[in-house]
Each structure stands twice: as C-alpha cells, then as structure tokens.
PDB file of C-alpha atoms in Angstrom:
ATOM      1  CA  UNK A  19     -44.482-167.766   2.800  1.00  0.00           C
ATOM      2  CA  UNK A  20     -44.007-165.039   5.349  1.00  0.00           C
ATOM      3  CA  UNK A  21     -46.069-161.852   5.221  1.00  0.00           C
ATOM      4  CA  UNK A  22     -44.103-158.799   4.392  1.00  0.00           C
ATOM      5  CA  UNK A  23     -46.111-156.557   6.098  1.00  0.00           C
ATOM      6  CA  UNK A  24     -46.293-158.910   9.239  1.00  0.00           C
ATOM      7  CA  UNK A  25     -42.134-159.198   9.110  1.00  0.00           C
ATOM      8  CA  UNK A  26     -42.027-155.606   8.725  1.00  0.00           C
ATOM      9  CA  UNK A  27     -44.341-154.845  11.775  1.00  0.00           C
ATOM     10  CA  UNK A  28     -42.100-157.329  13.862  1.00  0.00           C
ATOM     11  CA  UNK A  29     -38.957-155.867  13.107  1.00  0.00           C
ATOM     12  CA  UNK A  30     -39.917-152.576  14.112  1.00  0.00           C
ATOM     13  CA  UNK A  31     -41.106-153.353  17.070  1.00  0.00           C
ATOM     14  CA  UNK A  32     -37.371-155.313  17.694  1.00  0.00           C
ATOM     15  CA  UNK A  33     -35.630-152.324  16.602  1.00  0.00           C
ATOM     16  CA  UNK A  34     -37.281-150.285  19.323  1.00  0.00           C
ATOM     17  CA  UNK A  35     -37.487-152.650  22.030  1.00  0.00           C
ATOM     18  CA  UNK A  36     -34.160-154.569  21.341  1.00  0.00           C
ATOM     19  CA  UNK A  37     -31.835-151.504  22.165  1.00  0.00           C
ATOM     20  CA  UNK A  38     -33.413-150.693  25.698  1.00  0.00           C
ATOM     21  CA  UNK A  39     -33.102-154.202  26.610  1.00  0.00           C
ATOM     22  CA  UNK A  40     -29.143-154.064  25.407  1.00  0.00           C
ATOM     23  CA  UNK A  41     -28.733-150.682  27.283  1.00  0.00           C
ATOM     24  CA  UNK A  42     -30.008-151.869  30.494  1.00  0.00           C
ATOM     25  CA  UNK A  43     -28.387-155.215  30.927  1.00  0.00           C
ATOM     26  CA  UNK A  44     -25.031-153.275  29.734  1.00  0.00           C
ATOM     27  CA  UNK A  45     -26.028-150.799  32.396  1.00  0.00           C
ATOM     28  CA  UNK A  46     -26.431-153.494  34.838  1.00  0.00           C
ATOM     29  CA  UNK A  47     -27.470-152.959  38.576  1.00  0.00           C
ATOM     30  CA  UNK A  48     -30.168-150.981  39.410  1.00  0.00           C
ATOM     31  CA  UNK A  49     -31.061-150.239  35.726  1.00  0.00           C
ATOM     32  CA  UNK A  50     -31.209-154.090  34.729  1.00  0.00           C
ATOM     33  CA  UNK A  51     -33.133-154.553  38.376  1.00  0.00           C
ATOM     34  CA  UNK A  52     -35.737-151.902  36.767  1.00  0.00           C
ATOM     35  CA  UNK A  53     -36.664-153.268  33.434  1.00  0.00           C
ATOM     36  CA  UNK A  54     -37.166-156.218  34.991  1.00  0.00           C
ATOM     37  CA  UNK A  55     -39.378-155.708  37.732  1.00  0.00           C
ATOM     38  CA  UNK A  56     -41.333-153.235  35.193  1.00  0.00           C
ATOM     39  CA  UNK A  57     -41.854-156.464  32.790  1.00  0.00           C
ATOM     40  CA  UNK A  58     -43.441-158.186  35.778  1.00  0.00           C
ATOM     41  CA  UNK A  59     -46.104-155.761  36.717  1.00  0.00           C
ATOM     42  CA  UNK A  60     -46.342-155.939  32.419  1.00  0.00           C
ATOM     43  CA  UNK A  61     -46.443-159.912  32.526  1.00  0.00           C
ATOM     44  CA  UNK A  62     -48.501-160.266  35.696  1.00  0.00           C
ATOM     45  CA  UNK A  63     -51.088-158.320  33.786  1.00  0.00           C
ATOM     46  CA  UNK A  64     -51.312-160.238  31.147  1.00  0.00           C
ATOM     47  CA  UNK A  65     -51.137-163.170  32.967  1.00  0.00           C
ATOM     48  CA  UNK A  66     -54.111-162.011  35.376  1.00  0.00           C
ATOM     49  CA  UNK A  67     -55.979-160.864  31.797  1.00  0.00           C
ATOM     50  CA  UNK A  68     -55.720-164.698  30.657  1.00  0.00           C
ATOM     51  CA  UNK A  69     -56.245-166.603  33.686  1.00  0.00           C
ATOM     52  CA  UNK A  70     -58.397-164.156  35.923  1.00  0.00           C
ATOM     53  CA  UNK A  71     -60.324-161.828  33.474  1.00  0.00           C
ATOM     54  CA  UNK A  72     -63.449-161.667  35.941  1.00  0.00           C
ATOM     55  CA  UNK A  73     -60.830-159.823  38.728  1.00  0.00           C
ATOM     56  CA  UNK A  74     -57.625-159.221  36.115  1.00  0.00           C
ATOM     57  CA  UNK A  75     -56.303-155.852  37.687  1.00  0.00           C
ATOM     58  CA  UNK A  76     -56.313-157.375  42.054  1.00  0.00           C
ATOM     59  CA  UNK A  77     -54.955-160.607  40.882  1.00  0.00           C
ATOM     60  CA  UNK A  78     -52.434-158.915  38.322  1.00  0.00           C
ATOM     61  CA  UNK A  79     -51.226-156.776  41.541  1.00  0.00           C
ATOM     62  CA  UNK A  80     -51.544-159.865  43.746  1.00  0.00           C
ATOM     63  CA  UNK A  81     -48.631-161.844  41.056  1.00  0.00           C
ATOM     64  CA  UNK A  82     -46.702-159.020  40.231  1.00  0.00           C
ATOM     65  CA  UNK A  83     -46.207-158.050  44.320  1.00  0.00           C
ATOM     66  CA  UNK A  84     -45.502-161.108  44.965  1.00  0.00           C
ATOM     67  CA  UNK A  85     -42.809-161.630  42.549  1.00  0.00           C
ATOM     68  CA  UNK A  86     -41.450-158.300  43.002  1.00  0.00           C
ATOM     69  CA  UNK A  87     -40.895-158.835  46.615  1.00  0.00           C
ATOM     70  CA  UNK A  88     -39.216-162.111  45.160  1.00  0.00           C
ATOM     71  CA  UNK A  89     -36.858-160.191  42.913  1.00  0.00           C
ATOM     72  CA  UNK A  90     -35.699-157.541  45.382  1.00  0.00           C
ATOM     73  CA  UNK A  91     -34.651-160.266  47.582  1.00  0.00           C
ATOM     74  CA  UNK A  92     -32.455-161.732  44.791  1.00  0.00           C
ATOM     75  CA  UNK A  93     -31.065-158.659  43.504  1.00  0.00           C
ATOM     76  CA  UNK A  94     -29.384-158.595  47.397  1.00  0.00           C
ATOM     77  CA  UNK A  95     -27.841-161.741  46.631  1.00  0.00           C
ATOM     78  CA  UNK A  96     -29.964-164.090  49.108  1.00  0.00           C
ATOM     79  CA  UNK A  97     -30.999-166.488  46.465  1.00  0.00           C
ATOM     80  CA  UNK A  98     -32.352-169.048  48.725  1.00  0.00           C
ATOM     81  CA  UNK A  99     -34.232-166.645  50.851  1.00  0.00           C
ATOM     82  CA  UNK A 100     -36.170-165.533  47.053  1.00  0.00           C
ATOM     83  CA  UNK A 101     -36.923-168.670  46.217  1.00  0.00           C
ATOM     84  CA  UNK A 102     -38.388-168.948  49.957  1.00  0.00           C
ATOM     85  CA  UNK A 103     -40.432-165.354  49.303  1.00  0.00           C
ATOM     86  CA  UNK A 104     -41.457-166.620  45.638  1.00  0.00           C
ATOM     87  CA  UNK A 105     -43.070-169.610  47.155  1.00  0.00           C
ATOM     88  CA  UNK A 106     -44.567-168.699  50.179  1.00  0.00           C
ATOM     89  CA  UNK A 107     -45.970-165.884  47.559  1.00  0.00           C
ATOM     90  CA  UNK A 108     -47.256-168.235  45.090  1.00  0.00           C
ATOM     91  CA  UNK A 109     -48.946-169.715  48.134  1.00  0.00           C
ATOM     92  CA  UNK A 110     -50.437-166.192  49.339  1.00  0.00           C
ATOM     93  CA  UNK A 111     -51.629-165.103  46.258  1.00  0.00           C
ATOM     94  CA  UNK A 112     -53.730-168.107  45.321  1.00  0.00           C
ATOM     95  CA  UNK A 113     -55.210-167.847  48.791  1.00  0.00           C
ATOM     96  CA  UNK A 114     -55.889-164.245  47.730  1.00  0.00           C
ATOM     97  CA  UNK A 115     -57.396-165.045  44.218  1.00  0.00           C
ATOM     98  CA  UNK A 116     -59.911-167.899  45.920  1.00  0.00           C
ATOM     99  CA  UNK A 117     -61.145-165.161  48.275  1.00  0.00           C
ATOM    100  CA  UNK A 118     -62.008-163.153  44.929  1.00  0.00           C
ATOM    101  CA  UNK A 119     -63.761-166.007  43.363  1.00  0.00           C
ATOM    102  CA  UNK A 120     -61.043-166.552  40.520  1.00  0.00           C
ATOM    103  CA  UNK A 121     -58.691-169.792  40.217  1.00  0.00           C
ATOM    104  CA  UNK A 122     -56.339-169.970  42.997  1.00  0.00           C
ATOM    105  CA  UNK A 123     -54.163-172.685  41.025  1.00  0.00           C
ATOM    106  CA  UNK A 124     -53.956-170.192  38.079  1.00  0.00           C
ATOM    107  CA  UNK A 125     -52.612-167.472  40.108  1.00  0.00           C
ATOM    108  CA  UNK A 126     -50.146-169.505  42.395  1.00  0.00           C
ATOM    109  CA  UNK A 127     -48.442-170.657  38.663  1.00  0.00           C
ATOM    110  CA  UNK A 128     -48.408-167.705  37.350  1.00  0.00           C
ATOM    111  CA  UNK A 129     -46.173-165.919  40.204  1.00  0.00           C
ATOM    112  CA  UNK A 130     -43.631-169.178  39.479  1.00  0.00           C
ATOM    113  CA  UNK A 131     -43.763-169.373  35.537  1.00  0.00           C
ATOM    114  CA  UNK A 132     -43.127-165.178  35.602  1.00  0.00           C
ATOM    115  CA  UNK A 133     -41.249-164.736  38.991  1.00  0.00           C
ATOM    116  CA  UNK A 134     -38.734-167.565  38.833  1.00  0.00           C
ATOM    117  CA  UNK A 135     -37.092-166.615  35.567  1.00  0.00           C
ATOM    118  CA  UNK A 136     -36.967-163.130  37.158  1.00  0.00           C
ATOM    119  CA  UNK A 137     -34.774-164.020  40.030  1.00  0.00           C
ATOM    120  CA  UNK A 138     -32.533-166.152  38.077  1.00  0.00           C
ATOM    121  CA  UNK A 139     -31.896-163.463  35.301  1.00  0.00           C
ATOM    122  CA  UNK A 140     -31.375-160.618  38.040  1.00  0.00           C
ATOM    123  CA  UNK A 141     -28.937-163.061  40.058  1.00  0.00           C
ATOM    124  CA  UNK A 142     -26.973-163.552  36.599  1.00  0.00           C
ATOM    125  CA  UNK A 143     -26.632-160.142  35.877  1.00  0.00           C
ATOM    126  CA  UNK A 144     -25.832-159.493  39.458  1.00  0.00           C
ATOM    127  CA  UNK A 145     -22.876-161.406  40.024  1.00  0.00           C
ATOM    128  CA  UNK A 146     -19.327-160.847  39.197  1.00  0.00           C
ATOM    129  CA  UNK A 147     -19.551-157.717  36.861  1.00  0.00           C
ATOM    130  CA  UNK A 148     -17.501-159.258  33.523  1.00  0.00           C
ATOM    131  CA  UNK A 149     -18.625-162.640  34.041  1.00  0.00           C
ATOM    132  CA  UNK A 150     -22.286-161.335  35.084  1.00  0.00           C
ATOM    133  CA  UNK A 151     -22.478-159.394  31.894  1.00  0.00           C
ATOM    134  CA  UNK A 152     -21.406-161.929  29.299  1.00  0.00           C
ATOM    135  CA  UNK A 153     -23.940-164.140  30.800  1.00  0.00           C
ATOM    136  CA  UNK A 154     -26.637-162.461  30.849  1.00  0.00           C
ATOM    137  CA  UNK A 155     -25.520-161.396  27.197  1.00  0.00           C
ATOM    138  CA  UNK A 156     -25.513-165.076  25.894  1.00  0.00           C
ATOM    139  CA  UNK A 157     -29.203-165.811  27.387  1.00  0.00           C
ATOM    140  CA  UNK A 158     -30.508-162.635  25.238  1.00  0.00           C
ATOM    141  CA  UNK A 159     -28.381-163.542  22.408  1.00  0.00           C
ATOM    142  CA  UNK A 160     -28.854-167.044  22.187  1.00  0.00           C
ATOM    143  CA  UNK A 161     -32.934-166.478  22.313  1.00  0.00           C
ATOM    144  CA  UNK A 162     -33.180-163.499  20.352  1.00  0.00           C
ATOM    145  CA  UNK A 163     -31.374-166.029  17.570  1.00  0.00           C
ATOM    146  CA  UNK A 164     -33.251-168.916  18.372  1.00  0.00           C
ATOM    147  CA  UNK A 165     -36.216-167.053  17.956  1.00  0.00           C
ATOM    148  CA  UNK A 166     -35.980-165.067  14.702  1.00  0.00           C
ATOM    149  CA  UNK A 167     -34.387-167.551  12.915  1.00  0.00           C
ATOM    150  CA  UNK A 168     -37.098-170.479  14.146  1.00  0.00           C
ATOM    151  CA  UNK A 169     -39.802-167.736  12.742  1.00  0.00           C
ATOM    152  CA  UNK A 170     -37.880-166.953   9.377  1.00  0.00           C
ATOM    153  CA  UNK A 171     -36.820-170.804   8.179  1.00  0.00           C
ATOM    154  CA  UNK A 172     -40.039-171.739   9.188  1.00  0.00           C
ATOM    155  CA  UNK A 173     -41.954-168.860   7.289  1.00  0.00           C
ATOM    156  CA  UNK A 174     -39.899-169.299   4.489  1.00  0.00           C
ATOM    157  CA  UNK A 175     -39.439-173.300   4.250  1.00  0.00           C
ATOM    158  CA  UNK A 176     -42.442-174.659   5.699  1.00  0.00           C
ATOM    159  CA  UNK A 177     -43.287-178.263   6.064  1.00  0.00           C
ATOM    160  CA  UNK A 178     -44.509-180.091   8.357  1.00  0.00           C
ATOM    161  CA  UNK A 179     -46.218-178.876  11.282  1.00  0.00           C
ATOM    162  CA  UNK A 180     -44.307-179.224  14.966  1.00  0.00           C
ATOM    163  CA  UNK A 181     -47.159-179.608  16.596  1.00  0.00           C
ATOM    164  CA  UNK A 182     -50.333-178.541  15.375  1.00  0.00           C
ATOM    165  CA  UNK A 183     -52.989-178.892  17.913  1.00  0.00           C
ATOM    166  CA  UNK A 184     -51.124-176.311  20.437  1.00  0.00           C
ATOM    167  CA  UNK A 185     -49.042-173.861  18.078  1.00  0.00           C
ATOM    168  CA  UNK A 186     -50.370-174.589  14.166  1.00  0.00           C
ATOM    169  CA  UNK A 187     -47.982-172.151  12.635  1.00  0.00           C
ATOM    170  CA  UNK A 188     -44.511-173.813  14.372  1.00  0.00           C
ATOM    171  CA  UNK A 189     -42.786-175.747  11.752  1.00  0.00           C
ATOM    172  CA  UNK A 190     -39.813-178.376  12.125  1.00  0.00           C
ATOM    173  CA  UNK A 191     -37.957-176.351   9.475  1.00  0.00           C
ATOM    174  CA  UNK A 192     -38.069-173.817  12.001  1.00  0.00           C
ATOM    175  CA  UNK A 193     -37.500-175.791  14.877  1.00  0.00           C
ATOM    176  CA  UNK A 194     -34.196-177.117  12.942  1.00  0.00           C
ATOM    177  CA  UNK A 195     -33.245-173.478  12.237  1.00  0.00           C
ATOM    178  CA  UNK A 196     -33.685-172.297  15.581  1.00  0.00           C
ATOM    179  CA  UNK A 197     -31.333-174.814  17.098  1.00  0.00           C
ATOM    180  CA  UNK A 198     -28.964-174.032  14.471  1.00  0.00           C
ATOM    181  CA  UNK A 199     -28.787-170.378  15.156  1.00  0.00           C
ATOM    182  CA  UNK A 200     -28.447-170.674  18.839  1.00  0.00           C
ATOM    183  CA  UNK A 201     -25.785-173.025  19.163  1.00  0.00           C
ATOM    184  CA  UNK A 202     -23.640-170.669  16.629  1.00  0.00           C
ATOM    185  CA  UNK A 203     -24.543-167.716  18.818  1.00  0.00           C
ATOM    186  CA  UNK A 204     -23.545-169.407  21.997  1.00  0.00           C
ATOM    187  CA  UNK A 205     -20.368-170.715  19.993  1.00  0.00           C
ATOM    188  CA  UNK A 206     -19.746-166.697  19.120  1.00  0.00           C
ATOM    189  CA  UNK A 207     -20.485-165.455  22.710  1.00  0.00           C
ATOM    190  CA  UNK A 208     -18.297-167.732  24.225  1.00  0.00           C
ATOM    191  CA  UNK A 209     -15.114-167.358  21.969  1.00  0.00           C
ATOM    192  CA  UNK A 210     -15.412-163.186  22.517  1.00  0.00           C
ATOM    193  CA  UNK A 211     -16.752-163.345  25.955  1.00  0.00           C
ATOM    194  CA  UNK A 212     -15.445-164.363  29.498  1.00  0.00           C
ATOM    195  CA  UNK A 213     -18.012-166.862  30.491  1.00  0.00           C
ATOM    196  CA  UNK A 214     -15.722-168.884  32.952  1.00  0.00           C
ATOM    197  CA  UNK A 215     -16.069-171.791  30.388  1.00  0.00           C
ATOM    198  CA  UNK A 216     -13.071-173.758  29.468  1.00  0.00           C
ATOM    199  CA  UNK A 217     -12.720-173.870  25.657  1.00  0.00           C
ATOM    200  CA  UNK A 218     -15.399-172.481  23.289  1.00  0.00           C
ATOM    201  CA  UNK A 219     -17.363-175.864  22.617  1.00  0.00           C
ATOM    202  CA  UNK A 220     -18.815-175.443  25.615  1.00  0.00           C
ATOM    203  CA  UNK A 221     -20.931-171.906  24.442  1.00  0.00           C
ATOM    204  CA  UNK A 222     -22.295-174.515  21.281  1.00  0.00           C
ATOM    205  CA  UNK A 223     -23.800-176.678  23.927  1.00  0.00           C
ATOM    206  CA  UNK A 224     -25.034-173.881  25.911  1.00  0.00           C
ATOM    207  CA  UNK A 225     -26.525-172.218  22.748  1.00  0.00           C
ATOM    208  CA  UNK A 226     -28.134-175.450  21.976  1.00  0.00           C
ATOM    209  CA  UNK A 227     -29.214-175.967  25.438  1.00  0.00           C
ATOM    210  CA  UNK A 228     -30.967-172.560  25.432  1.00  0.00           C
ATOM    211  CA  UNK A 229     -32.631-172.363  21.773  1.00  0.00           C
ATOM    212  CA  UNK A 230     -34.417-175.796  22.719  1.00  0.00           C
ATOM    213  CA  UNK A 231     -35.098-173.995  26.381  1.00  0.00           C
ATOM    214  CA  UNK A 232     -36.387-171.291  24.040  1.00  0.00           C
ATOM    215  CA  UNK A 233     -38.621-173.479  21.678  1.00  0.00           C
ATOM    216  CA  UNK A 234     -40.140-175.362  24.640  1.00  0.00           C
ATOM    217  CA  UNK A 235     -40.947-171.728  26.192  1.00  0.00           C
ATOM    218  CA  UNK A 236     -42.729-170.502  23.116  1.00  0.00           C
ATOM    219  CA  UNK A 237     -44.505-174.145  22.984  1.00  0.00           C
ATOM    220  CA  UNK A 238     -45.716-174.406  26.744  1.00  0.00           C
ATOM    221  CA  UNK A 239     -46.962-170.673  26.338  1.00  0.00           C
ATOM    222  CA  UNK A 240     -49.200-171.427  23.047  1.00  0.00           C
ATOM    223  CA  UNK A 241     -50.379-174.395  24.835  1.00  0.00           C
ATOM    224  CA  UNK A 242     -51.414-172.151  27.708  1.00  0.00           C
ATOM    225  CA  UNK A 243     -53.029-169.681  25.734  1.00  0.00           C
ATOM    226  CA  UNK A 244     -55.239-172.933  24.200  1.00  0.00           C
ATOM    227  CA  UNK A 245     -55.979-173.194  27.655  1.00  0.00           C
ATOM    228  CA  UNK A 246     -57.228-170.297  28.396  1.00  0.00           C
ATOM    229  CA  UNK A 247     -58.946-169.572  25.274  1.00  0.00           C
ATOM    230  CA  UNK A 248     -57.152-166.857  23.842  1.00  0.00           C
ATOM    231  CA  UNK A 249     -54.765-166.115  20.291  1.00  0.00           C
ATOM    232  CA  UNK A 250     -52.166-163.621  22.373  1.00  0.00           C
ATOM    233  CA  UNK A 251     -51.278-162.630  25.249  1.00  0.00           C
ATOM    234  CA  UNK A 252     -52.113-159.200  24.854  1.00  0.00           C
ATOM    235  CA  UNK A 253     -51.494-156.251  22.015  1.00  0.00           C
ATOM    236  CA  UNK A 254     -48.899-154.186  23.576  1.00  0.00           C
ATOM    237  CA  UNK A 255     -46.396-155.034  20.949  1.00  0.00           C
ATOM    238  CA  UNK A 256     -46.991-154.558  17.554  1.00  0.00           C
ATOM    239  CA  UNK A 257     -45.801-157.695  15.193  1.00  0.00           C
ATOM    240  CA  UNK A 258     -45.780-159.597  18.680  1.00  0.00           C
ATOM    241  CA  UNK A 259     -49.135-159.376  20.612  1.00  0.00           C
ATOM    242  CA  UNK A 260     -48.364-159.243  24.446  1.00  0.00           C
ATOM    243  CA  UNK A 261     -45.499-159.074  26.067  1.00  0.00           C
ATOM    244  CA  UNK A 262     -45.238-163.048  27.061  1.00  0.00           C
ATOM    245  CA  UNK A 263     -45.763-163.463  23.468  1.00  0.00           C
ATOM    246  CA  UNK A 264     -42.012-161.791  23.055  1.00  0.00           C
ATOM    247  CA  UNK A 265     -40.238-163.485  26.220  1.00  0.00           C
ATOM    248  CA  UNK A 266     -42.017-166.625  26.725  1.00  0.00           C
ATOM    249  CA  UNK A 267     -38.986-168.566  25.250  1.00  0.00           C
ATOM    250  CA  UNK A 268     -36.194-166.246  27.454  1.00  0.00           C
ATOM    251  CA  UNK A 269     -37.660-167.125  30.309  1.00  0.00           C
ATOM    252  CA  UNK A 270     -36.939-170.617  29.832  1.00  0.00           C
ATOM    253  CA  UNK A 271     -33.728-169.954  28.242  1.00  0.00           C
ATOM    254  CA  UNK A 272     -32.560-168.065  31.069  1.00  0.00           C
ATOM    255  CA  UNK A 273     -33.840-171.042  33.582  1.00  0.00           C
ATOM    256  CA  UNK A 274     -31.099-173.318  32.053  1.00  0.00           C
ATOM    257  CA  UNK A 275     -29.021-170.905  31.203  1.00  0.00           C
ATOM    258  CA  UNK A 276     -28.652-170.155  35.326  1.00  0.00           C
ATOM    259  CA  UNK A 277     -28.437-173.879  35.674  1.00  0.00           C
ATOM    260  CA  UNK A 278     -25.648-173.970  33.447  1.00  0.00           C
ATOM    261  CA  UNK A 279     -23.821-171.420  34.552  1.00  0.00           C
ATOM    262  CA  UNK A 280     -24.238-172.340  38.477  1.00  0.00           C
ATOM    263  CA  UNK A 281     -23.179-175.827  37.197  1.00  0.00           C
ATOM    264  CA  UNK A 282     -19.874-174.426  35.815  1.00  0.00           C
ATOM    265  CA  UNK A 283     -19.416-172.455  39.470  1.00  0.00           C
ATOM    266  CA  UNK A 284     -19.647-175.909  41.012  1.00  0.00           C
ATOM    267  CA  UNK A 285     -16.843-177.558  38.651  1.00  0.00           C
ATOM    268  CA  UNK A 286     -14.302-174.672  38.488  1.00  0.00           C
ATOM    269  CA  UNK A 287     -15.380-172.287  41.532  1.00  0.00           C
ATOM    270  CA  UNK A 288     -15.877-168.730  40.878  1.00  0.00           C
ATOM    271  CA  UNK A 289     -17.357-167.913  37.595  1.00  0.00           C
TER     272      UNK A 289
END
C-alpha cells in the first residue's frame, strides 16, 4: 500500500512545482526558454554528481554549456544547426572530462540524454504560437498523467513486479494504469486543443505513444542509477529525490512527442 506520508510529501512538492511549469510554458518565449535552460544547469549537475563525482562541479559546467549553447541555437529556429552544436558538444565535453581523469563516455551521454529533449521541447513551444502551445501542453499533460497514475495503481494494486532487477517498486498494475491515463489525456487535449490533428483519435494514440515514452524514461533512468550506484538522483525535491527523478519520463515523452508532431507537419503541412 502507498505511504501516506510519502504521497503527501509528493504532492506538495507537485503543487509547488506544477504551477511554475504551467505559467512558463503558457508564458512561452523567453520565459519557457528560461526554465528550461535553468533545469539543465539543475540536470547537468546531477548528472555530473552520478557519473563524475571525483570532478562533479567542471564536468556539470562542461554538460550544461554545452547543451545550453545547444538550446539557444534551437530557440532561433535552426534546428539542424542544434543538433550540429549538441553533437560536436557531446564530443567536446568528453574530450574535456578525459583530460580531468573522469569517464569521457559518461559525459558525452549525458549532454545527449539531457540536451536533446531540451531542443525538441523549446522548438515545440517555439513554433506557431496556438499550435506551439497545445503541444507543448499535451507532452506535460500526457506525462504528468502517465506518471501519477502509474505511481498510484501501482501503490495501491500491486502485483507483480515490472521489472525488478532495475526499478523493484514498478508494478504492471501501474504500468497498465499509466497507459490508461495518458491515452485519455491525449484523447482530452486533442478534442479542446488545436493540435493540427485530424479527428480526436489521433490525441489517444499520441497519449499512448507518450505514457509508454514516459514509462521507458523512468525505466532507462533507474537502470542508470543501478549503474552508477546510487537510489536518486539527488534530494532537491522533496517526495521526488533529484530533479531527473521528476522529468526522466518527459524527456522521453517529449522526444516522440516532437516526432509525432513533425510527422503530422510532413502529412498535412503547417501544424
């Protein structure tokens, strides 16, 4: 059964983080463009704690410059230039980490698992201002369901284990539940929202897309935390541990989200 005092801890933290994540990616622009480039030099940090604690704070720099230089270059609209930047910094910085003795393989990841679901969530948000919105809205939404309702039925239900030698406490109760919930919030966004989609089924399969995007985030980041020998990513939030530990599953969500909506720019032009 879930802990009370755990759940309680969790949603307080949600209740004061959720709302400045709503008000900047309704703000859009240069607010959105700020939050997220302030998670990065948060993420790269913990990143650089996990993978490089002998050197964490000039590695953590090394990452987060790398994928804020990244970022800024998407948020002018070159695309293809940032994903030229995020590589050729991947490549830079794990030269820089094998000159301080610390994993150059480690570091070169990290600036692509954090910096390339930056760029993509910045050049969703960025584009046509309606269409950019709703987007961006249905990659929070969708997650944010996927998520609470994966922890809750799975909490509550229990049974057997999704995979226990990575993430021991993920249930297929709450695997099931977390699909559920994220197909009926893509379903929602997309009947109330103008996503460029042409009828409403579409948001289900996006919603389904992105809770198992979500899922596979939160997966792949417990299995990297086995890895590296360590139970969160950090403490900065309450209920949550580090900040990864909260976005690990947008990140990937927003990956196919960006696929999905590019896909739909291809088929029906602007979107």
């Amino acid at each position: 059964m879930v802990s009370l005092k755990n759940l309680g801890v969790r949603a307080a933290s949600a209740l004061v983080l959720a709302p400045l994540a709503v008000l900047a990616i309704w703000a859009g622009s240069l607010w959105f463009l700020a939050i997220i480039l302030a998670a990065v030099v948060l993420l790269a940090r913990e990143w650089a704690a996990m993978s490089a604690p002998g050197r964490r704070d000039l590695v953590a720099w090394g990452v987060a410059l790398a994928i804020i230089a990244a970022t800024l270059t998407a948020h002018t609209g070159a695309m293809s230039p940032a994903l030229v930047v995020l590589v050729f910094g991947a490549a830079a910085v794990a030269v820089y980490a094998r000159r301080l003795k610390q994993e150059g393989v480690d570091a070169a990841y990290g600036v692509l698992y954090l910096g390339w679901p930056a760029i993509l969530l910045v050049w969703l948000r960025d584009g046509d201002s309606g269409v950019g919105l709703s987007w961006t809205i249905l990659v929070f939404i969708v997650a944010w369901s996927a998520d609470v309702m994966a922890f809750l039925v799975g909490s509550m239900v229990g049974g057997p284990k999704l995979w226990p030698r990575y993430s021991p406490n993920k249930t297929w109760s709450g695997f099931v539940g977390g699909l559920v919930a994220g197909s009926a919030a893509g379903w929602l966004v997309a009947s109330f929202l103008p996503l460029g989609v042409p009828d409403p089924i579409w948001g289900l399969a996006l919603g389904l897309a992105g809770a198992l995007a979500t899922m596979a985030g939160d997966l792949w980041e417990s299995a990297l935390k086995r890895r590296f020998g360590v139970k969160d990513a950090g403490g900065l939030i309450p209920g949550h541990g580090g900040l990864l530990d909260r976005v690990d599953g947008l990140m990937f969500a927003a990956v196919v989200m960006a696929a999905g909506r590019l896909g739909f720019m291809m088929l029906d032009g602007p979107a």
